Tab-separated table of C-alpha atoms in Angstrom:
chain	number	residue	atom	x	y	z
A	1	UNK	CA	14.440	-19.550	-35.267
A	2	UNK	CA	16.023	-16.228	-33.788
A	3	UNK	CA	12.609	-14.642	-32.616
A	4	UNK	CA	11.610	-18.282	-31.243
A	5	UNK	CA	15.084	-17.720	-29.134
A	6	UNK	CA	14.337	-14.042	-28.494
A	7	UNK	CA	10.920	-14.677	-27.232
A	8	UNK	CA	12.124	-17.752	-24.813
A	9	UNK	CA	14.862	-15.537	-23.538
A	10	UNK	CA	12.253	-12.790	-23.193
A	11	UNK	CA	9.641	-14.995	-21.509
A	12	UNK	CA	13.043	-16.578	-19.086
A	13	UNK	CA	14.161	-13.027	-18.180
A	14	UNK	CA	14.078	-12.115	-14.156
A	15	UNK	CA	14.115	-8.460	-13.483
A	16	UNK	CA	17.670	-7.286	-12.466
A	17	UNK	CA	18.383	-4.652	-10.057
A	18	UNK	CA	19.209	-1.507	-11.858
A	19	UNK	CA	22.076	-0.663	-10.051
A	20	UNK	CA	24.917	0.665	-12.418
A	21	UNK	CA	28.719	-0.920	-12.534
A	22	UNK	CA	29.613	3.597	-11.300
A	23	UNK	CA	27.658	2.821	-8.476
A	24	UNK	CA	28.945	-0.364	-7.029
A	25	UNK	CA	31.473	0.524	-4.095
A	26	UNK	CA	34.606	-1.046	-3.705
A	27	UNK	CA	33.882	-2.802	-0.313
A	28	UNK	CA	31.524	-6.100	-0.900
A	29	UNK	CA	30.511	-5.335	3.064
A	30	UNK	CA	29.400	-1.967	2.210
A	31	UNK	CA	27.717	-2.725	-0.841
A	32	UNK	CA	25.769	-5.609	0.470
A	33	UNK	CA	24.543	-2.859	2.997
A	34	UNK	CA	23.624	-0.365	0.322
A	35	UNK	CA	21.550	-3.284	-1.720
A	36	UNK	CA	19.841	-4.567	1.788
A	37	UNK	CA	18.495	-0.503	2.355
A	38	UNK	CA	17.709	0.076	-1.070
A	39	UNK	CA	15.770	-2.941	-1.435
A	40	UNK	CA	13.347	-1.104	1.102
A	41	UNK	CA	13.021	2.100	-0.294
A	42	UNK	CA	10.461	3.311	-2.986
A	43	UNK	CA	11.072	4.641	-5.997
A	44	UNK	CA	9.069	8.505	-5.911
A	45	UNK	CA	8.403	8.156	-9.818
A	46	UNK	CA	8.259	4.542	-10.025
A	47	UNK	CA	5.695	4.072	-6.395
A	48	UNK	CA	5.855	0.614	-5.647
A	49	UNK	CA	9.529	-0.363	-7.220
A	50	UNK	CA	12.326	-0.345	-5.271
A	51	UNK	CA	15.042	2.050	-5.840
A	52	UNK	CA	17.335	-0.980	-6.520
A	53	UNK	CA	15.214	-2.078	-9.328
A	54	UNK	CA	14.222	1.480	-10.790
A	55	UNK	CA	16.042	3.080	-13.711
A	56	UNK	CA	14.606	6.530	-12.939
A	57	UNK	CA	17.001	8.853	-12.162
A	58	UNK	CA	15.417	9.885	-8.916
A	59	UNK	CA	16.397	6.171	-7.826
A	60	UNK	CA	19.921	6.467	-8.990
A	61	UNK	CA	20.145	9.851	-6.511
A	62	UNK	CA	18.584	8.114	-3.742
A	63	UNK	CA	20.403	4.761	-4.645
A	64	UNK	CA	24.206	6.888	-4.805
A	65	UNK	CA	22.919	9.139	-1.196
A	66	UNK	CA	22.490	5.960	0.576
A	67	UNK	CA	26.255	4.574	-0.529
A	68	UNK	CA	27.435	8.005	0.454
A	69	UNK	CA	25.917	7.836	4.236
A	70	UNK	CA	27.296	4.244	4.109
A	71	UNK	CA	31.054	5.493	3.189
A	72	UNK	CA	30.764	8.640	5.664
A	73	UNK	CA	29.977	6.254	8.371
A	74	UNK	CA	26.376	5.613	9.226
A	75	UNK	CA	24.410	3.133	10.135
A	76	UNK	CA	22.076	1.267	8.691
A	77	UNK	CA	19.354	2.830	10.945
A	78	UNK	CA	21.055	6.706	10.669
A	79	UNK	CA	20.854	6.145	6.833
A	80	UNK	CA	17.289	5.246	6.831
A	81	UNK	CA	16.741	8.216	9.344
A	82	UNK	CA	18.152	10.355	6.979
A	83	UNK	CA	16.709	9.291	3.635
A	84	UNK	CA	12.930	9.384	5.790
A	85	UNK	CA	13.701	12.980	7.189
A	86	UNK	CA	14.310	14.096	3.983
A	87	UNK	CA	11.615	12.481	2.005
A	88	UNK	CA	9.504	11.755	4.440
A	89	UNK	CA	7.832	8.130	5.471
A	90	UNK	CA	6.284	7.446	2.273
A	91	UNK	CA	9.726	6.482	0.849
A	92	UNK	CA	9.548	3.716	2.714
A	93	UNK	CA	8.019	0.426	1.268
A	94	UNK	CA	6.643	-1.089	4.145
A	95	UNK	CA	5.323	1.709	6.508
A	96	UNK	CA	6.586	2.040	9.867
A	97	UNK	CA	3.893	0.564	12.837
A	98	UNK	CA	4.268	2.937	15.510
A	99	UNK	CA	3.089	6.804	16.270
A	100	UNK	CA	0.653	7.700	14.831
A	101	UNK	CA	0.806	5.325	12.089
A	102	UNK	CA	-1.416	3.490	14.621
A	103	UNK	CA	-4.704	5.063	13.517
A	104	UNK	CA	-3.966	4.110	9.742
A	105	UNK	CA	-3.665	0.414	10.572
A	106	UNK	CA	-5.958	0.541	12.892
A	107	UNK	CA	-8.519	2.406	10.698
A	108	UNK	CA	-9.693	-0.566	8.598
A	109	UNK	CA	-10.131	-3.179	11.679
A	110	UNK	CA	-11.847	-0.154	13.754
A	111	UNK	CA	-14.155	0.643	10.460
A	112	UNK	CA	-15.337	-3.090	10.016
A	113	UNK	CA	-15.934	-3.690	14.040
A	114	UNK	CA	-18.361	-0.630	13.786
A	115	UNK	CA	-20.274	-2.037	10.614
A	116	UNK	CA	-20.701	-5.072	12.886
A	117	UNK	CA	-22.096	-3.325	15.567
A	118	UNK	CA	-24.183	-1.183	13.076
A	119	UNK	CA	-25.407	-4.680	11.746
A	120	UNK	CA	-26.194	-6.357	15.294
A	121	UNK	CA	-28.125	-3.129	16.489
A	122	UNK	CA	-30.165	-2.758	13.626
A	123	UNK	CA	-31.103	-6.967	13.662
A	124	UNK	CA	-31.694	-6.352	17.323
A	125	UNK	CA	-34.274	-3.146	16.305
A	126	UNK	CA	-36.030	-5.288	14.427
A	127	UNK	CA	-36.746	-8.329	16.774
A	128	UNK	CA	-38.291	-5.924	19.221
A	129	UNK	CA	-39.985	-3.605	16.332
A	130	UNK	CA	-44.155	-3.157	17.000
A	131	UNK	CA	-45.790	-5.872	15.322
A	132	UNK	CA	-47.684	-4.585	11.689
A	133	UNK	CA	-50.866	-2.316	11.257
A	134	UNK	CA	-53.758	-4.030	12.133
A	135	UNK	CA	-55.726	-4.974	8.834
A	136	UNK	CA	-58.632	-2.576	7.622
A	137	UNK	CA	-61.611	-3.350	8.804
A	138	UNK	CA	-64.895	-4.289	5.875
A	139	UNK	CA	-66.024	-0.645	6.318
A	140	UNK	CA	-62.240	0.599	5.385
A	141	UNK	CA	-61.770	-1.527	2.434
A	142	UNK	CA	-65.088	-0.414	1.010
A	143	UNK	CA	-64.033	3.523	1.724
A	144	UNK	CA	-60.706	2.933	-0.364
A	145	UNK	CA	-62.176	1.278	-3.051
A	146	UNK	CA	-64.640	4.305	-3.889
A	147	UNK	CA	-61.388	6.187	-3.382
A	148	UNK	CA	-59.423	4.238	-5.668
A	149	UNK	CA	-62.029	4.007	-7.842
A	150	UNK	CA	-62.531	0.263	-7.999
């Protein structure tokens, strides 16, 4: 009966956000702030996990730096600023759309509207392509049989 319980409360459990009770600030506003960024931020051991649901201690830094700019001040924006400019872009979970991000999303629509064109050329080649070899004449067909050895 206990491992029937155990497994159902297994099976029932939702991931919770890994944020320990040292972390939590004092003001709900603040802390609300703090979840919202780090709800957008990857995890650099972890890769596609948030730093709010990571347990790696590289998510706990990033998780206690982001309260920190929050306390000193910043803005939601300056925080993210300074988290990016000192990780760079990647620690962001969803990418950025401008600069020169541009030619990364733009890569795989670009890629697939030059296999179309590859495709319509190359269907258009071979409407207009010279019609077959003529067939060999009786004399031919005679001369590649005593080749062939027929």
């Amino acid at each position: 009966m206990r491992r029937l319980v155990l497994c159902l409360a297994l099976a029932l459990a939702t991931p919770v956000a890994a944020v320990q009770p040292d972390e939590i600030l004092a003001d709900p506003v603040l802390e609300q702030r703090a979840r919202e960024i780090s709800k957008g931020l990857r995890c650099l051991v972890c890769r596609n996990e948030s730093i709010d649901e990571s347990n790696a201690d590289l998510a706990r830094d990033l998780r206690l730096l982001v309260r920190e700019r929050l306390v000193a001040g910043d803005s939601d924006s300056e925080t993210l600023d300074f988290i990016v400019a000192r990780f760079g872009e990647y620690v962001l979970l969803k990418p950025q759309t401008g600069g020169s991000n541009w030619v990364l999303w733009g890569a795989g629509p670009g890629m697939l509207l030059v296999g179309l064109g590859v495709g319509v050329a190359f269907l258009r080649r071979r409407q207009t392509a010279p019609e077959a070899a003529p067939a060999l004449t009786p004399d031919e067909q005679a001369r590649l049989r005593d080749i062939l050895g027929d």
